Every structure is written in C-alpha cells, then in structure tokens.
CSV table of N, CA and C in Angstrom, one decimal:
chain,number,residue,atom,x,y,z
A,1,UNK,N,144.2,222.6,150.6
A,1,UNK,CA,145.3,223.3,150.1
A,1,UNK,C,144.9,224.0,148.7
A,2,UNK,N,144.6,225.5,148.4
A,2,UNK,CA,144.5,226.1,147.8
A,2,UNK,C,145.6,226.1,146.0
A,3,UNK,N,144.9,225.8,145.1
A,3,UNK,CA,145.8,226.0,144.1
A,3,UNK,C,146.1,227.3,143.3
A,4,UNK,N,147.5,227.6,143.3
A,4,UNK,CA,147.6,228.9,142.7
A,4,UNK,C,147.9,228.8,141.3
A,5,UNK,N,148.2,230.2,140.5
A,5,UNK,CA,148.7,230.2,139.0
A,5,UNK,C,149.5,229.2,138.8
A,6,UNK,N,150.9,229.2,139.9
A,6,UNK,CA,152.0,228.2,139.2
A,6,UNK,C,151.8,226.7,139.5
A,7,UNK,N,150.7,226.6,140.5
A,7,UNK,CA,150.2,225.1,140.7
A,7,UNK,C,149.6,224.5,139.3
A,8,UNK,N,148.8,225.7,139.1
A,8,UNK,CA,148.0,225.4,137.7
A,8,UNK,C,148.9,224.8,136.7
A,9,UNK,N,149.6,225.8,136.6
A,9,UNK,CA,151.0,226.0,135.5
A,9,UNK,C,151.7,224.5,135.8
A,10,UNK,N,152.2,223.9,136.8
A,10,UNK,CA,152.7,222.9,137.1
A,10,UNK,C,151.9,221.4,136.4
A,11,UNK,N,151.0,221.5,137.4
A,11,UNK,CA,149.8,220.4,136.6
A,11,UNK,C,149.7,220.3,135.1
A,12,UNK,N,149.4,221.2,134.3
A,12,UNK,CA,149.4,221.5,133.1
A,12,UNK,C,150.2,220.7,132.2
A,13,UNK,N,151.3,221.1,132.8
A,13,UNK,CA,152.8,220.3,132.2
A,13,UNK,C,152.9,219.0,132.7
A,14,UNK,N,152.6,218.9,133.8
A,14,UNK,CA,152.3,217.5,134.2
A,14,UNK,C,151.4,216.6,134.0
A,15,UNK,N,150.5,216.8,133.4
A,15,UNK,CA,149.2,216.0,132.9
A,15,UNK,C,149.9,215.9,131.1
A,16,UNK,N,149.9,217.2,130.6
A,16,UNK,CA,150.8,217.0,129.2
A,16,UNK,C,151.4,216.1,129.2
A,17,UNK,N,152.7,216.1,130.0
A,17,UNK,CA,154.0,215.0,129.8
A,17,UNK,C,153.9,214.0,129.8
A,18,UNK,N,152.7,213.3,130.7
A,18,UNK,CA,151.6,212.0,131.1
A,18,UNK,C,150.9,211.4,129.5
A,19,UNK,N,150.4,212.9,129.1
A,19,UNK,CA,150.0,212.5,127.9
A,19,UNK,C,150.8,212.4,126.5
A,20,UNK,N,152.5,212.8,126.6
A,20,UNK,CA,152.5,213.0,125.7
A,20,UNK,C,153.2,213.0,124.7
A,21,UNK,N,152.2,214.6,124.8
A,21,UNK,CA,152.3,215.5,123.6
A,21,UNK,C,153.4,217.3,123.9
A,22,UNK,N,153.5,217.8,123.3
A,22,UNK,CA,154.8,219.3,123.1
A,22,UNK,C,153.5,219.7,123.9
A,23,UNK,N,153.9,220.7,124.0
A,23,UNK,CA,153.3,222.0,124.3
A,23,UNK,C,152.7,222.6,123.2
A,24,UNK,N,153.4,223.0,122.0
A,24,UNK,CA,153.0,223.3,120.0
A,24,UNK,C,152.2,222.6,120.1
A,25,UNK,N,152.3,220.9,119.9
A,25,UNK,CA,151.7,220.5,119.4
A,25,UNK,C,150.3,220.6,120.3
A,26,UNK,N,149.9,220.8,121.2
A,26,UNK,CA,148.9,220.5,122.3
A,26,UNK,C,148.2,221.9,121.6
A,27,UNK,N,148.9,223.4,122.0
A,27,UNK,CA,148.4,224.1,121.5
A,27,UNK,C,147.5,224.2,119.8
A,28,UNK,N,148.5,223.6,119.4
A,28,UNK,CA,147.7,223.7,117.7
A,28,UNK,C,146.8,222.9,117.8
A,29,UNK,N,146.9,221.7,118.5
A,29,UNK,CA,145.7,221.2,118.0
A,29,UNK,C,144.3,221.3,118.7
A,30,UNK,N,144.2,222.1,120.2
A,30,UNK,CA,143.3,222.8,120.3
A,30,UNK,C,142.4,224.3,120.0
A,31,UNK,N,143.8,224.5,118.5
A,31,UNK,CA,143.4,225.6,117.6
A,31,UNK,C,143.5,226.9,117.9
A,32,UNK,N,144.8,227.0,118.6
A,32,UNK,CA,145.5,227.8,119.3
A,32,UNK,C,146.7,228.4,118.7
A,33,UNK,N,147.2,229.4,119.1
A,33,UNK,CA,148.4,229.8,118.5
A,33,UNK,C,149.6,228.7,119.4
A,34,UNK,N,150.8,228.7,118.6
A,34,UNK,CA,151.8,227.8,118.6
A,34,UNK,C,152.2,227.9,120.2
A,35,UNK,N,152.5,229.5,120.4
A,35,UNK,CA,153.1,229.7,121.9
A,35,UNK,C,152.0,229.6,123.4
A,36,UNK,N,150.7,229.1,122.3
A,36,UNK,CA,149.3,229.1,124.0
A,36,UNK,C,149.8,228.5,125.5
A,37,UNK,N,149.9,227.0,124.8
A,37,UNK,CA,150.3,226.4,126.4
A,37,UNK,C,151.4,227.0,126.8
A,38,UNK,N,152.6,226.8,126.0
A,38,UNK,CA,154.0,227.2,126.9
A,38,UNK,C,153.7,228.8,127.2
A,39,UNK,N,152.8,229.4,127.3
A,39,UNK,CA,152.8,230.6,127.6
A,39,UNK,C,152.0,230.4,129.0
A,40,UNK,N,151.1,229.6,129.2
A,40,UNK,CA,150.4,229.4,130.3
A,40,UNK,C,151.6,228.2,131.1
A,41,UNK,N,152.3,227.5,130.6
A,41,UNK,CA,153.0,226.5,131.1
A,41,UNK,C,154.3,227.2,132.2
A,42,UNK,N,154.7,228.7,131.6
A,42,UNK,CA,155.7,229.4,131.9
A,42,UNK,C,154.7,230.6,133.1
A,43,UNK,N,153.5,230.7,133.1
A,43,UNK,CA,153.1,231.5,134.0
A,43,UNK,C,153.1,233.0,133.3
A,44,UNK,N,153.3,233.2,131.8
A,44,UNK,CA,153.4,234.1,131.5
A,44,UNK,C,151.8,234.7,131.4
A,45,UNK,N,150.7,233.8,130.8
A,45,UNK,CA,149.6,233.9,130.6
A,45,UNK,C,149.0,233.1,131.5
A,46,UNK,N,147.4,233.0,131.9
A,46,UNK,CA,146.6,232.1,132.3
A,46,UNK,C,145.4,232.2,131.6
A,47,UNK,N,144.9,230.5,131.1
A,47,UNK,CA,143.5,230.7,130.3
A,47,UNK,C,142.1,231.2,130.8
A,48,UNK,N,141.5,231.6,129.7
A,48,UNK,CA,140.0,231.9,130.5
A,48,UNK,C,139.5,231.0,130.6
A,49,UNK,N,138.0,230.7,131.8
A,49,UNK,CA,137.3,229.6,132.3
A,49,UNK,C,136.9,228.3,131.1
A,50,UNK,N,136.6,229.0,129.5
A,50,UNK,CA,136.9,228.0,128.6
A,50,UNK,C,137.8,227.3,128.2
A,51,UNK,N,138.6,227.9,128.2
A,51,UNK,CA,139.9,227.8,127.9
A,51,UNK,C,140.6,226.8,128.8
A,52,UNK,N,139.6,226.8,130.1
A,52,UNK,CA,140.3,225.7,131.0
A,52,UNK,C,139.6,224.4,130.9
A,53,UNK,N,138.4,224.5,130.3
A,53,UNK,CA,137.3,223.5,130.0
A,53,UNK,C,137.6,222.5,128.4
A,54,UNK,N,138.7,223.6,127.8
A,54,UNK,CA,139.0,223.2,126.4
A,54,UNK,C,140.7,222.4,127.3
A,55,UNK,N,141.0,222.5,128.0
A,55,UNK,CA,142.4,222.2,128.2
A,55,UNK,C,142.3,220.9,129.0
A,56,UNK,N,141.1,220.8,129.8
A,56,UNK,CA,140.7,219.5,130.2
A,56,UNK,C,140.0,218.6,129.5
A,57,UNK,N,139.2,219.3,128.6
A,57,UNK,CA,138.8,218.0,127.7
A,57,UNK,C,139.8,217.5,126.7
A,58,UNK,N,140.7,218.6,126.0
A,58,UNK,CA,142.2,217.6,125.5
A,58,UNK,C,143.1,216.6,126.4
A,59,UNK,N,143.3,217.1,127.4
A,59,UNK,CA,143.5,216.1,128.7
A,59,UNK,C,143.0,214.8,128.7
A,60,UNK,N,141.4,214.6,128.3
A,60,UNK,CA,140.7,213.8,129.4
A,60,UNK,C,140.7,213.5,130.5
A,61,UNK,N,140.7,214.7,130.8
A,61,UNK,CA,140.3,214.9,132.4
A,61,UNK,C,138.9,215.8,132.6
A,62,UNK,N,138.7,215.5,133.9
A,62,UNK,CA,137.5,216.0,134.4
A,62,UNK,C,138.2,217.4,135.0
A,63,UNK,N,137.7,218.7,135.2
A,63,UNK,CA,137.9,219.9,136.0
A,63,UNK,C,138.1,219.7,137.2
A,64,UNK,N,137.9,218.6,138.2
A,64,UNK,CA,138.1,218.0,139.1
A,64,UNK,C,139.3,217.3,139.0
A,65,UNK,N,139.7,216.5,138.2
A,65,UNK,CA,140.3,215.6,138.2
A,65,UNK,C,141.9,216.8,138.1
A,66,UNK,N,141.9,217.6,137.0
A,66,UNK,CA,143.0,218.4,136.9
A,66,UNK,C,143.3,219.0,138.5
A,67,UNK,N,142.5,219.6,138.8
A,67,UNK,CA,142.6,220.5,140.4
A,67,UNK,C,142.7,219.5,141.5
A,68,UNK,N,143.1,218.0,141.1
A,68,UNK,CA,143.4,217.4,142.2
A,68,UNK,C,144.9,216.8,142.1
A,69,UNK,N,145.8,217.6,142.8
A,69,UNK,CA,146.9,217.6,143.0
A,69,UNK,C,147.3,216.5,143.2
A,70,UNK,N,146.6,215.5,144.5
A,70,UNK,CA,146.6,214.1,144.7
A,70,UNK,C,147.2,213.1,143.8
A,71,UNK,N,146.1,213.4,142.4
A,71,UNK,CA,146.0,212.6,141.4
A,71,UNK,C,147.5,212.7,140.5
A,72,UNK,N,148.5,211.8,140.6
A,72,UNK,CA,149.5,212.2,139.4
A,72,UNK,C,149.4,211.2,138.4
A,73,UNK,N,148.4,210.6,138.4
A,73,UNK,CA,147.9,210.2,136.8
A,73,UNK,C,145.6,210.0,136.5
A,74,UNK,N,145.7,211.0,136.6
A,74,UNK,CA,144.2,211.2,136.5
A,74,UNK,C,143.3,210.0,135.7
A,75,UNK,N,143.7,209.9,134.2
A,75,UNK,CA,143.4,208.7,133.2
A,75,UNK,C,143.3,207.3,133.7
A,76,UNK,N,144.4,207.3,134.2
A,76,UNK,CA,145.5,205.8,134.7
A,76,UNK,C,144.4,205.2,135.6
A,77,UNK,N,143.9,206.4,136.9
A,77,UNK,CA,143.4,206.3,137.7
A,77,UNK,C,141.7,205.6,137.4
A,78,UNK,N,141.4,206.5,136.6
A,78,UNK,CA,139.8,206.4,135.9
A,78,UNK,C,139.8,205.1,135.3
A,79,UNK,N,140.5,204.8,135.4
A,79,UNK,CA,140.4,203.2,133.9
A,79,UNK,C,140.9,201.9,135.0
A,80,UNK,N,141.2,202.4,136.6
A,80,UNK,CA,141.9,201.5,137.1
A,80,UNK,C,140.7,201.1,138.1
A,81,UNK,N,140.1,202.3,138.7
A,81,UNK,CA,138.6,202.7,139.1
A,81,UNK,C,137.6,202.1,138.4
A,82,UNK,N,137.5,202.0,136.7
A,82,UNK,CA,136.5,201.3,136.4
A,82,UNK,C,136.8,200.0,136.1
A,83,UNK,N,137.2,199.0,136.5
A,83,UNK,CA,138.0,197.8,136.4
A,83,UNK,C,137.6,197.4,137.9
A,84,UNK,N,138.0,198.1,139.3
A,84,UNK,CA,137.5,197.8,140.0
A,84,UNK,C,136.2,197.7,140.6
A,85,UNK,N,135.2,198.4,139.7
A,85,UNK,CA,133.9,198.3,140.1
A,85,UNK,C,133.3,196.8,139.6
A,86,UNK,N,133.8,196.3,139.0
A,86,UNK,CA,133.8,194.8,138.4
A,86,UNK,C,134.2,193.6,139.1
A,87,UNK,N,134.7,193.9,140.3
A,87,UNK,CA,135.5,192.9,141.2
A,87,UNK,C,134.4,193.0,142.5
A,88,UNK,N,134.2,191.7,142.8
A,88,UNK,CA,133.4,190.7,143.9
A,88,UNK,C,134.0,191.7,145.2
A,89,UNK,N,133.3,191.3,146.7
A,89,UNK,CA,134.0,191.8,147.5
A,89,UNK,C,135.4,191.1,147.9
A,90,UNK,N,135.8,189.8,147.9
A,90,UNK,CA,136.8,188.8,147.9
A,90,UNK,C,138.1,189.5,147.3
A,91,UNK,N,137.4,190.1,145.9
A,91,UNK,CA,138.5,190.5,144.9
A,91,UNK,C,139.6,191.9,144.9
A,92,UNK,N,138.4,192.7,145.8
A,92,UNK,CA,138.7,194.1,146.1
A,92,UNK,C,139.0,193.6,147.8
A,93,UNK,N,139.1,193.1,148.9
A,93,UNK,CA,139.5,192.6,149.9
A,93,UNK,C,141.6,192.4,149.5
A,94,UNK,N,141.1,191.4,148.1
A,94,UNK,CA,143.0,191.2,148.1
A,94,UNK,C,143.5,192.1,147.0
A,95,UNK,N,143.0,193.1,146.4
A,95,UNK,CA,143.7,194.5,145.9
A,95,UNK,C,143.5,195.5,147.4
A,96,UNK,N,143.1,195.6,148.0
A,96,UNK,CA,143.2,196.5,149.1
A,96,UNK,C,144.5,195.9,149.8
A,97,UNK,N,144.7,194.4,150.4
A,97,UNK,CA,145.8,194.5,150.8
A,97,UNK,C,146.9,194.6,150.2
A,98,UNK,N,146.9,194.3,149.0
A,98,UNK,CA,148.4,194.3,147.9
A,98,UNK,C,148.2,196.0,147.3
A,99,UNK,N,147.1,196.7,147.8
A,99,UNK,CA,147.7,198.1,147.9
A,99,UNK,C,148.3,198.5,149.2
A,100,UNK,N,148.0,198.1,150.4
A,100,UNK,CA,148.7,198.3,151.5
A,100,UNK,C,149.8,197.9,151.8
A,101,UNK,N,150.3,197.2,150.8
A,101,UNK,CA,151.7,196.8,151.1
A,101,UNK,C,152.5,197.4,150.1
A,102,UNK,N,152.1,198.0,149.2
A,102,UNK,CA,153.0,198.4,148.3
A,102,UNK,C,152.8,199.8,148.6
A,103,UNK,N,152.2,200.7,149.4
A,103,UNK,CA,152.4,201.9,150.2
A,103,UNK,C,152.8,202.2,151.6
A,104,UNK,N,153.3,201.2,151.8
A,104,UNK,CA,154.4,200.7,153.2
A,104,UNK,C,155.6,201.5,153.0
C-alpha cells in the first residue's frame, strides 16, 4: 500500500500527537518558521528529503518506522522490542500467547 501526500500529512500529526508536542512548537524547535508543520500537516506544503530526515529525527523515529502505517506507536514499539530481546524462550512463548489473546 502506497503512501501518498495526505498519508504523509496524516502520520505526521499522528506521530506529533503521540509525542506531544503543537505543531509551533515542533516547528520552532526544529528551527523552522512557526507555520512549517501545520502547513505540511494541512497538505498545503510538503518537506524536502531533509526536511523529512529532520522531522524524523525530532520524532525519534527511523524513516522506516514513520512510512509504516502499521506502526501507531513507533517509540512504544522500539522500547517494547528491546525488552523483548532479553526474555528466554519460555518468556517470549508466554508473551506470544497473552498477545494472541488480547488480539482476539
């Protein structure tokens, strides 16, 4: 499934709101004029390829991680992922089924 402008636009706001922070505020403090994001948030603008590299690393996300639509908490995900690489097989055996039942 292909992502378009307003997918982008969607995510954007969605990863924000996860994190947050305004739109202002997000813009300024990647040293941007006040109206950056909500202008890319509204589909008026879209950033250049830096621009997308600077919007994911305020994120903390990976360029992957943003373009995966899947993901509705990217961070959440990454910190829950490295927790599990620390569990026995026994341990990930009984989080695999107490994930199958809570996506029932």
């Amino acid at each position: 499934d292909n992502m378009d402008e307003k997918d982008f636009s969607l995510r954007l706001a969605q990863l924000r709101e996860k994190k947050g922070v305004s739109a202002r505020d997000m813009s300024l403090s990647m040293g941007q004029n006040p109206g950056y994001i909500n202008n890319i948030e509204s589909g008026k603008s879209m950033p250049s390829l830096s621009g997308i590299f600077y919007i994911c690393d305020y994120l903390g996300v990976t360029p992957s991680e943003f373009f995966d639509m899947e993901a509705q908490n990217p961070t959440r995900l990454k910190e829950i992922i490295k927790n599990l690489k620390r569990l026995d097989d026994r341990q990930l055996d009984t989080i695999s089924m107490l994930i199958r039942d809570i996506v029932k």
